[in-house]
Amino acid sequence: NAGVMQNPRHLVRRRGQEARLRCSPMKGHSHVYWYRQLPEEGLKFMVYLQKENIIDESGMPKERFSAEFPKEGPSILRIQQVVRGDSAAYFCASSRGHGVAGNEQFFGPGTRLTVL
Amino acid sequence: DAKTTQPNSMESNEEEPVHLPCNHSTISGTDYIHWYRQLPSQGPEYVIHGLTSNVNNRMASLAIAEDRKSSTLILHRATLRDAAVYYCILRGEYGNKLVFGAGTILRVKS
């Protein structure tokens, strides 16, 4: 049973370019979460999605960042016009359902974004 | 979100038990206590969670104080592979996002 998959594992972009980060949840999981870990800082929640719906985007920066989880295919975190401050590790997690009971979040290995 | 307090770092010898404390004096009645860990250069990994009673699984044990204002994660025999940052997180019954603090850096000596 494959775990959460993220690609690419490493991504280098120049300032002003777009970054697209992909996350394939575990089989049977329909809930996806994105977290960001800035250098020397803790993990911060960004957004929570269920198939085709954004449930909670309270941690998403107001501009340049967007996320989707289409009916078919992986979840995508998109960063437009990247800046150096976007350099971070981006982690995706998935769960079977919402809430606590039996719905632990399983994390992927992360995508490390470097903006030159 | 209720706040948790953990020591910045702890050190243990290999093959010995490790007790990682967490204070959460403002915990509410419906908050579950979760523990995750993050090994170097990896994503967080679920360890254990509980509400009121002590919990055991193949990875660890969770001891919860009777007043629920503190808890302790117990690794029964630390190995070098247990060196990681351990996060104690409170999560409401219907809560979705995980709120990570600074965690405890556990170093294991051979």
Tab-separated table of C-alpha atoms in Angstrom:
chain	number	residue	atom	x	y	z
A	1	ASN	CA	0.000	0.000	0.000
A	2	ALA	CA	1.860	3.046	-1.239
A	3	GLY	CA	2.079	6.019	1.055
A	4	VAL	CA	1.527	9.650	0.212
A	5	MET	CA	3.538	10.572	-2.855
A	6	GLN	CA	4.842	14.002	-3.669
A	7	ASN	CA	6.655	15.208	-6.721
A	8	PRO	CA	8.977	16.621	-7.539
A	9	ARG	CA	11.071	16.014	-4.428
A	10	HIS	CA	13.262	18.991	-5.256
A	11	LEU	CA	12.285	21.999	-7.348
A	12	VAL	CA	14.397	24.971	-8.301
A	13	ARG	CA	12.777	28.086	-9.698
A	14	ARG	CA	13.957	31.605	-10.489
A	15	ARG	CA	12.166	34.581	-9.067
A	16	GLY	CA	8.994	35.300	-10.991
A	17	GLN	CA	8.463	31.752	-12.272
A	18	GLU	CA	5.639	29.435	-11.297
A	19	ALA	CA	5.984	26.388	-9.066
A	20	ARG	CA	3.606	23.432	-9.205
A	21	LEU	CA	3.779	20.868	-6.438
A	22	ARG	CA	1.882	17.587	-6.744
A	23	CYS	CA	0.503	15.284	-4.087
A	24	SER	CA	-1.066	11.874	-4.549
A	25	PRO	CA	-2.847	10.775	-1.374
A	26	MET	CA	-2.852	7.282	0.003
A	27	LYS	CA	-5.294	4.868	-1.586
A	28	GLY	CA	-8.724	5.333	-0.095
A	29	HIS	CA	-7.975	8.803	1.258
A	30	SER	CA	-10.077	11.681	0.011
A	31	HIS	CA	-8.804	14.419	2.336
A	32	VAL	CA	-5.600	16.320	1.619
A	33	TYR	CA	-3.683	18.863	3.673
A	34	TRP	CA	-0.745	21.071	2.731
A	35	TYR	CA	1.822	22.319	5.235
A	36	ARG	CA	4.894	24.497	4.785
A	37	GLN	CA	8.142	24.394	6.737
A	38	LEU	CA	10.322	27.450	6.298
A	39	PRO	CA	14.040	27.086	7.055
A	40	GLU	CA	14.654	26.826	10.800
A	41	GLU	CA	10.934	27.152	11.507
A	42	GLY	CA	8.112	24.815	12.409
A	43	LEU	CA	5.460	23.297	10.211
A	44	LYS	CA	2.559	25.578	9.387
A	45	PHE	CA	-0.824	24.499	8.054
A	46	MET	CA	-1.752	26.017	4.718
A	47	VAL	CA	-4.891	24.441	3.305
A	48	TYR	CA	-7.262	21.490	3.671
A	49	LEU	CA	-9.106	20.052	0.690
A	50	GLN	CA	-11.595	17.318	0.061
A	51	LYS	CA	-12.203	16.123	-3.469
A	52	GLU	CA	-12.978	19.206	-5.588
A	53	ASN	CA	-13.573	21.381	-2.515
A	54	ILE	CA	-11.436	23.676	-0.407
A	55	ILE	CA	-12.549	23.194	3.194
A	56	ASP	CA	-10.104	25.404	5.104
A	57	GLU	CA	-7.583	27.770	3.530
A	58	SER	CA	-6.915	29.836	6.633
A	59	GLY	CA	-3.147	29.283	6.359
A	60	MET	CA	-2.752	30.174	2.710
A	61	PRO	CA	-1.065	33.447	1.814
A	62	LYS	CA	-3.640	35.746	0.259
A	63	GLU	CA	-1.797	36.221	-3.023
A	64	ARG	CA	0.068	33.995	-5.478
A	65	PHE	CA	-0.842	30.713	-3.755
A	66	SER	CA	-3.644	28.386	-4.807
A	67	ALA	CA	-4.547	24.750	-4.295
A	68	GLU	CA	-6.832	22.272	-5.949
A	69	PHE	CA	-7.798	18.644	-5.594
A	70	PRO	CA	-9.647	17.613	-8.741
A	71	LYS	CA	-11.969	14.651	-9.034
A	72	GLU	CA	-9.286	12.797	-10.955
A	73	GLY	CA	-5.567	13.187	-10.391
A	74	PRO	CA	-3.335	14.557	-7.687
A	75	SER	CA	-3.746	17.610	-5.530
A	76	ILE	CA	-1.777	20.595	-6.819
A	77	LEU	CA	-0.284	23.451	-4.828
A	78	ARG	CA	0.509	26.277	-7.198
A	79	ILE	CA	2.730	29.241	-6.421
A	80	GLN	CA	2.777	32.013	-8.986
A	81	GLN	CA	5.600	34.527	-9.385
A	82	VAL	CA	7.767	32.884	-6.745
A	83	VAL	CA	9.973	34.979	-4.471
A	84	ARG	CA	12.978	33.942	-2.385
A	85	GLY	CA	10.817	33.847	0.736
A	86	ASP	CA	8.843	30.969	-0.783
A	87	SER	CA	11.880	28.699	-0.437
A	88	ALA	CA	10.760	25.997	1.966
A	89	ALA	CA	9.767	22.367	2.318
A	90	TYR	CA	6.144	21.768	1.383
A	91	PHE	CA	4.506	18.711	2.862
A	92	CYS	CA	1.284	17.083	1.861
A	93	ALA	CA	-0.730	14.825	4.154
A	94	SER	CA	-3.828	12.746	3.555
A	95	SER	CA	-6.493	11.121	5.679
A	96	ARG	CA	-9.433	8.840	5.127
A	97	GLY	CA	-11.925	11.244	6.638
A	98	HIS	CA	-12.071	14.325	8.804
A	99	GLY	CA	-11.892	14.682	12.555
A	100	VAL	CA	-9.960	12.480	14.910
A	101	ALA	CA	-11.516	9.030	14.967
A	102	GLY	CA	-9.523	6.766	12.686
A	103	ASN	CA	-8.448	9.652	10.528
A	104	GLU	CA	-4.801	10.190	11.229
A	105	GLN	CA	-2.882	12.280	8.775
A	106	PHE	CA	-0.163	10.509	6.835
A	107	PHE	CA	2.537	12.729	5.419
A	108	GLY	CA	4.487	12.576	2.221
A	109	PRO	CA	8.261	13.090	1.927
A	110	GLY	CA	7.864	16.712	0.943
A	111	THR	CA	8.916	18.926	-1.937
A	112	ARG	CA	11.869	21.177	-1.269
A	113	LEU	CA	11.463	24.394	-3.224
A	114	THR	CA	14.459	26.614	-3.798
A	115	VAL	CA	13.960	30.021	-5.365
A	116	LEU	CA	17.057	31.576	-6.869
B	1	ASP	CA	-5.987	26.155	19.452
B	2	ALA	CA	-4.840	25.108	22.907
B	3	LYS	CA	-1.123	25.517	23.472
B	4	THR	CA	1.394	22.826	24.357
B	5	THR	CA	4.772	23.258	26.032
B	6	GLN	CA	7.663	20.873	25.471
B	7	PRO	CA	11.365	20.958	26.381
B	8	ASN	CA	13.531	22.176	23.523
B	9	SER	CA	15.741	19.109	23.552
B	10	MET	CA	16.459	15.855	25.345
B	11	GLU	CA	19.181	13.285	25.165
B	12	SER	CA	19.008	9.558	25.696
B	13	ASN	CA	21.268	6.549	25.542
B	14	GLU	CA	20.561	3.823	23.070
B	15	GLU	CA	18.504	0.908	24.384
B	16	GLU	CA	17.219	2.956	27.323
B	17	PRO	CA	13.654	4.229	27.832
B	18	VAL	CA	12.844	7.837	26.989
B	19	HIS	CA	10.106	9.921	28.568
B	20	LEU	CA	9.125	12.990	26.554
B	21	PRO	CA	6.909	15.375	28.532
B	22	CYS	CA	4.248	17.749	27.272
B	23	ASN	CA	2.255	20.328	29.228
B	24	HIS	CA	-1.168	21.410	27.996
B	25	SER	CA	-2.822	23.153	30.919
B	26	THR	CA	-5.497	24.818	28.754
B	27	ILE	CA	-6.681	21.594	27.148
B	28	SER	CA	-10.428	21.387	26.614
B	29	GLY	CA	-12.592	18.374	27.291
B	30	THR	CA	-12.833	17.391	23.650
B	31	ASP	CA	-9.163	17.838	22.733
B	32	TYR	CA	-7.230	14.732	21.783
B	33	ILE	CA	-3.489	14.565	22.511
B	34	HIS	CA	-1.481	13.603	19.434
B	35	TRP	CA	2.191	12.898	18.984
B	36	TYR	CA	4.015	13.098	15.684
B	37	ARG	CA	7.705	12.914	14.997
B	38	GLN	CA	9.846	14.198	12.165
B	39	LEU	CA	13.044	12.420	11.281
B	40	PRO	CA	15.755	14.462	9.537
B	41	SER	CA	14.807	15.435	5.981
B	42	GLN	CA	11.494	13.559	6.142
B	43	GLY	CA	7.826	14.377	6.557
B	44	PRO	CA	6.145	14.069	9.961
B	45	GLU	CA	5.098	10.624	11.072
B	46	TYR	CA	2.139	9.780	13.304
B	47	VAL	CA	3.196	8.156	16.568
B	48	ILE	CA	0.193	7.867	18.881
B	49	HIS	CA	-2.840	9.703	20.211
B	50	GLY	CA	-5.208	9.494	23.162
B	51	LEU	CA	-8.021	11.251	24.978
B	52	THR	CA	-8.097	10.199	28.633
B	53	SER	CA	-6.742	6.692	29.066
B	54	ASN	CA	-3.153	5.612	28.567
B	55	VAL	CA	-2.486	4.171	25.127
B	56	ASN	CA	0.009	1.683	23.763
B	57	ASN	CA	0.976	0.811	20.224
B	58	ARG	CA	3.938	-0.775	18.502
B	59	MET	CA	5.859	2.479	18.443
B	60	ALA	CA	5.304	3.973	21.873
B	61	SER	CA	3.120	4.463	24.919
B	62	LEU	CA	1.207	7.578	25.891
B	63	ALA	CA	0.640	8.308	29.546
B	64	ILE	CA	-2.008	10.968	30.231
B	65	ALA	CA	-2.299	12.682	33.585
B	66	GLU	CA	-5.589	12.277	35.410
B	67	ASP	CA	-6.382	16.001	35.044
B	68	ARG	CA	-5.230	15.831	31.394
B	69	LYS	CA	-3.043	18.899	31.806
B	70	SER	CA	0.059	16.976	30.900
B	71	SER	CA	1.108	13.842	29.091
B	72	THR	CA	4.238	11.812	28.468
B	73	LEU	CA	5.332	9.960	25.376
B	74	ILE	CA	7.332	6.881	26.301
B	75	LEU	CA	9.740	5.164	23.955
B	76	HIS	CA	10.542	1.909	25.697
B	77	ARG	CA	13.951	1.292	24.136
B	78	ALA	CA	15.432	4.164	22.209
B	79	THR	CA	17.365	3.392	19.064
B	80	LEU	CA	19.438	5.660	16.870
B	81	ARG	CA	16.545	5.697	14.431
B	82	ASP	CA	14.371	7.389	17.053
B	83	ALA	CA	16.438	10.565	16.855
B	84	ALA	CA	13.922	13.108	15.631
B	85	VAL	CA	11.833	16.126	16.551
B	86	TYR	CA	8.801	15.030	18.571
B	87	TYR	CA	5.671	17.156	18.455
B	88	CYS	CA	2.857	17.106	20.993
B	89	ILE	CA	-0.326	18.457	19.393
B	90	LEU	CA	-3.852	19.023	20.672
B	91	ARG	CA	-6.613	18.382	18.206
B	92	GLY	CA	-10.345	18.814	18.708
B	93	GLU	CA	-12.632	15.903	17.933
B	94	TYR	CA	-13.626	17.447	14.634
B	95	GLY	CA	-10.453	19.414	14.106
B	96	ASN	CA	-8.711	19.031	10.844
B	97	LYS	CA	-5.486	20.965	10.763
B	98	LEU	CA	-2.522	20.049	12.927
B	99	VAL	CA	-0.907	22.949	14.773
B	100	PHE	CA	2.780	22.183	15.238
B	101	GLY	CA	4.875	23.884	17.898
B	102	ALA	CA	8.653	23.787	18.130
B	103	GLY	CA	8.686	20.226	19.468
B	104	THR	CA	11.436	18.407	21.354
B	105	ILE	CA	14.650	17.466	19.596
B	106	LEU	CA	15.565	13.984	20.802
B	107	ARG	CA	19.195	12.966	20.469
B	108	VAL	CA	20.109	9.329	20.999
B	109	LYS	CA	23.677	8.392	21.909
B	110	SER	CA	25.199	5.055	21.071
